[in-house]
Amino acid sequence: MEGCSKCEANFVPLSPISFLERATFVYGKSLSIIHNDVSYTWKETRDRCVKLASALSIIGVNPGKVVATIAPNTPAHYELHFGVPMAGAIFSALNTSLDPPALATTLQQLEPQVIFVDHQYIQTVSEAFKLLSHDKTAPPRLVLIGGTSCTVMPMNTLDYNDLLSLGKDDFKIIHPNDECDPISINFTSGSTGNPKGVIYSHRSAYLNSLAVIFRYDMKKMPVFLWTVDMFRCNGWCFPWALAALGGINICLREVTAEVIFNSIVIHKVTHLCGPPTILDKIASSKTNEQRVMPTRVDVIVAGPLPSSEIMLKVKKFGFDIHHGYGMSEALGPMTNTSLRMNDQKQEDNDERVKIRCREGTHNILMEDVDVKDPETMTSVPFDGNTIGEIMFRGNIVMLGYLKNMEGTQNVFKGGWYMTGDLGVRNPNGDIVMKDRKLDSIVTNGEIVSTIDIERVIRTHPFVKEVAVVGKPDNTLGETPCAFVTLKDDYSLSSSGIIEFCQEKSLPRSMIPINVCFGTLPMNSTGKVLKYILRERAKTIGI
Amino acid sequence: MEGCSKCEANFVPLSPISFLERATFVYGKSLSIIHNDVSYTWKETRDRCVKLASALSIIGVNPGKVVATIAPNTPAHYELHFGVPMAGAIFSALNTSLDPPALATTLQQLEPQVIFVDHQYIQTVSEAFKLLSHDKTAPPRLVLIGGTSCTVMPMNTLDYNDLLSLGKDDFKIIHPNDECDPISINFTSGSTGNPKGVIYSHRSAYLNSLAVIFRYDMKKMPVFLWTVDMFRCNGWCFPWALAALGGINICLREVTAEVIFNSIVIHKVTHLCGPPTILDKIASSKTNEQRVMPTRVDVIVAGPLPSSEIMLKVKKFGFDIHHGYGMSEALGPMTNTSLRMNDQKQEDNDERVKIRCREGTHNILMEDVDVKDPETMTSVPFDGNTIGEIMFRGNIVMLGYLKNMEGTQNVFKGGWYMTGDLGVRNPNGDIVMKDRKLDSIVTNGEIVSTIDIERVIRTHPFVKEVAVVGKPDNTLGETPCAFVTLKDDYSLSSSGIIEFCQEKSLPRSMIPINVCFGTLPMNSTGKVLKYILRERAKTIGI
């Protein structure tokens, strides 16, 4: 159109880096980070991140290169979320629970130029290094966070603070040329096989940081307790959202019920989040660990929910529970359960726990969510019954899987990201997740949700944990097989579980044919490794 | 990076259209619009907008064409904010206070294919039509909103509801190919000359809708009273922001104190905004118009503030006043006065009015704001004293001026949008606007802010309104000349004003040499037309 001029004045590539630059002016003297005796203001955090970016450039980290971290939720780890992109590099926070062989596999795939290692993880990293082959590329440079260098580290290991002091104050921050350039790589938890490297763009990270704020109606200057690992989808994008809001990051090395209650009282925490195991920790806290909470605290969990008994217990302490549904490929939790008109009437009773704990609908910044037949790509009816595959579309979806174009192309189909999750659509539009596609059972031609079966068995008063998988069957295709962990000091037989399911009126196709007792194999996020159970189920006789 | 695939699943051009589509699912059964006896739900509003877009396509409105409106804040006007872009067309809401010659000039420049006219403005439009020359292009098609067709209208005039009924329910909404494509054209108020057509992109409209929400910490489902004209920067982008939040639009034909108070009580209004004249209306309401307000209401004004006496009166009714600073070129008000740590202590006393009423800093989605020497482009020190030109940079800046590339290039310089406003930077980073560059006085080589002089004179108990301009002077270059309107039943001489300024310790260079009494020439937004006063000043003898 005549008169239009797209230029630097009216077009700036979207990047979370902008949030930090603005925070310097708007919240410059306010606190950004508190960790034990250390604290910084937003001005100080910005200055440290600039020096970090400068230092990375000086030691040869060029735009487009990868910088990895293996660290808990410390101030340094927070700073790296900005410092690495500000050097034009791509940031990858690795799972701290990886063992040396798994870490070596990840590093081989990631090829980072520099790795920042917290002193807690020196041993794991040096063992992983021994397993790495450096035939083609130079070994990554190590930077040690905290502690002192030790003999197991390579010769050219740098100290984090020494590195920082190399940096120049007047370094010119490198903004992305294209907002779709990668900012970070986050590995999936690998509950269905090998972890995949999920690539985020500056644009998606920027928009999801805003989405995070909208989802929880967050106001300016919140106080955020770091109970979600920064290596999970970049801490659900909270490092960047906190800069946008000028909030305070309460950094933590370890998350216990005692630390949660104490932090809330000392720092007036407003938000914390993480896997549902956080709710278990709070609910099972000892009386001497519990504190009277000065105000309501929003706690946001994503993943399979614990019993409503646990949730109500947590709620009674003064926590307001939100449930998110998402995945690494969608930058973390991405649905929210908006309170609708009718819901607001229930605002103050326990019903609210239930309302908040549906998968819900997509947030403001996600373009669309749907449940579709993956073959025909037609939407399922809003009947709460018809199962289809949950799909997303929008700017808060990954760019793809690192060095795995085939994997990328497999999950993008017809303009949608296919989650691999099965779900239904409620009459009000809410999505309800029913099962992982890989985990669901097809028995006598009918798709059965293992999650629905587990939900019923979990209400048995003796049951602590349960996982249901399909067991191959010559006649029916598959039949449900339940693996059950009982609470301490309780005992039960297979028929006890089967009869309980019958009493609860589970349809015949959903009643387990086999029940096994024992502990369940889990990954580091507490997700049950069903592929292991499926193998076990094959070996069980009737 | 290997594995990345930019595709429709992970990249959707940003457009406010998306907010309406999402509102259908998330807030479908909730109210979207209330206007007298008419009300719609979000599902209904979406369906009506789809039909509107379809009907526009049917009557030949092709992507990239312009559709104009001349209407008050009615439901139809709201629907057009979505329906026009959903047909791929560009929306232009015109100032309803234009007289026929001014309207004809604007239409000649805009060349709309269709004009939607509210029945209130038929006479003006038909007179403007007579002044239009249609040598080159076909005359625009008219659509009448409300009322019945009358003889003054062209033969092919359509009725809004008839047009709507032409539309198909299953019309495929047209999203922009490129998010930087134009969505709308808004004309400046023309306080410095001829109105200019300011072009907004889908991207800037989308991001500013989110910025609006952040600026006022708006929560989901607000109740918005339409006291700002939809033809002002697309109603400050509130039509789109309301869809993003699933709020309720309380549409109004006319804004009076009585309507404001009644609407607040009946609809539980949470937000209203507009020019500062709204504050005057509320403050000068009659006792029988006033109501006890059920809750706090946020009122957001932009423009020269009235006296603190008026603001405190408004505050006492239960309104919380926010002050914005902006311009059409930055999509409306764009700074906000974030409460900082220290400010929060003053949350509950009258100081808050002052805190909120600074120009403040840029909002989360604006990249940067600065005060610079326009020659050297260096930033002024944060001393609250050094005057420079206020400049913005970021995604919430216009694409340019319609058919005026020279004008566009004049305001974009070195990657910044130059506002033409003079300001200073406070030590805390806040911007304070001092004057329009064109309005400021250079006396004896010193830049003097006419706004600062006016601020002092306005505190005189007899003064109702004041405007200061420069009067050419052979020795000093210019000297301050004050035009003063006195309150009813008061009288004062020139020396009364001059002595008052001396008593208030205004520096000598800022004390008016000439004072004239009478009413002030104003445009439709209540802005004083200083270019007229400058001409008058030339004719005044000492």
Tab-separated table of N, CA and C in Angstrom, chain A residues 34 42 104 200 249 356 398 529:
chain	number	residue	atom	x	y	z
A	34	ILE	N	16.637	-13.825	43.930
A	34	ILE	CA	17.092	-14.062	45.310
A	34	ILE	C	17.485	-15.532	45.407
A	42	TRP	N	17.096	-5.891	38.699
A	42	TRP	CA	16.963	-6.107	37.255
A	42	TRP	C	18.090	-5.428	36.485
A	104	ALA	N	26.026	-38.657	27.341
A	104	ALA	CA	26.959	-38.734	26.204
A	104	ALA	C	26.192	-38.801	24.885
A	200	TYR	N	13.071	-24.453	19.664
A	200	TYR	CA	12.177	-23.296	19.823
A	200	TYR	C	12.747	-22.099	19.067
A	249	ASN	N	12.639	-13.775	40.986
A	249	ASN	CA	12.937	-15.202	40.879
A	249	ASN	C	13.525	-15.697	42.194
A	356	ARG	N	-10.707	-26.408	37.334
A	356	ARG	CA	-9.356	-26.040	36.950
A	356	ARG	C	-8.578	-27.239	36.410
A	398	MET	N	6.888	-25.893	18.240
A	398	MET	CA	8.323	-26.008	17.894
A	398	MET	C	8.596	-25.841	16.402
A	529	LEU	N	6.980	-45.547	32.563
A	529	LEU	CA	7.516	-45.989	31.267
A	529	LEU	C	6.692	-47.169	30.772
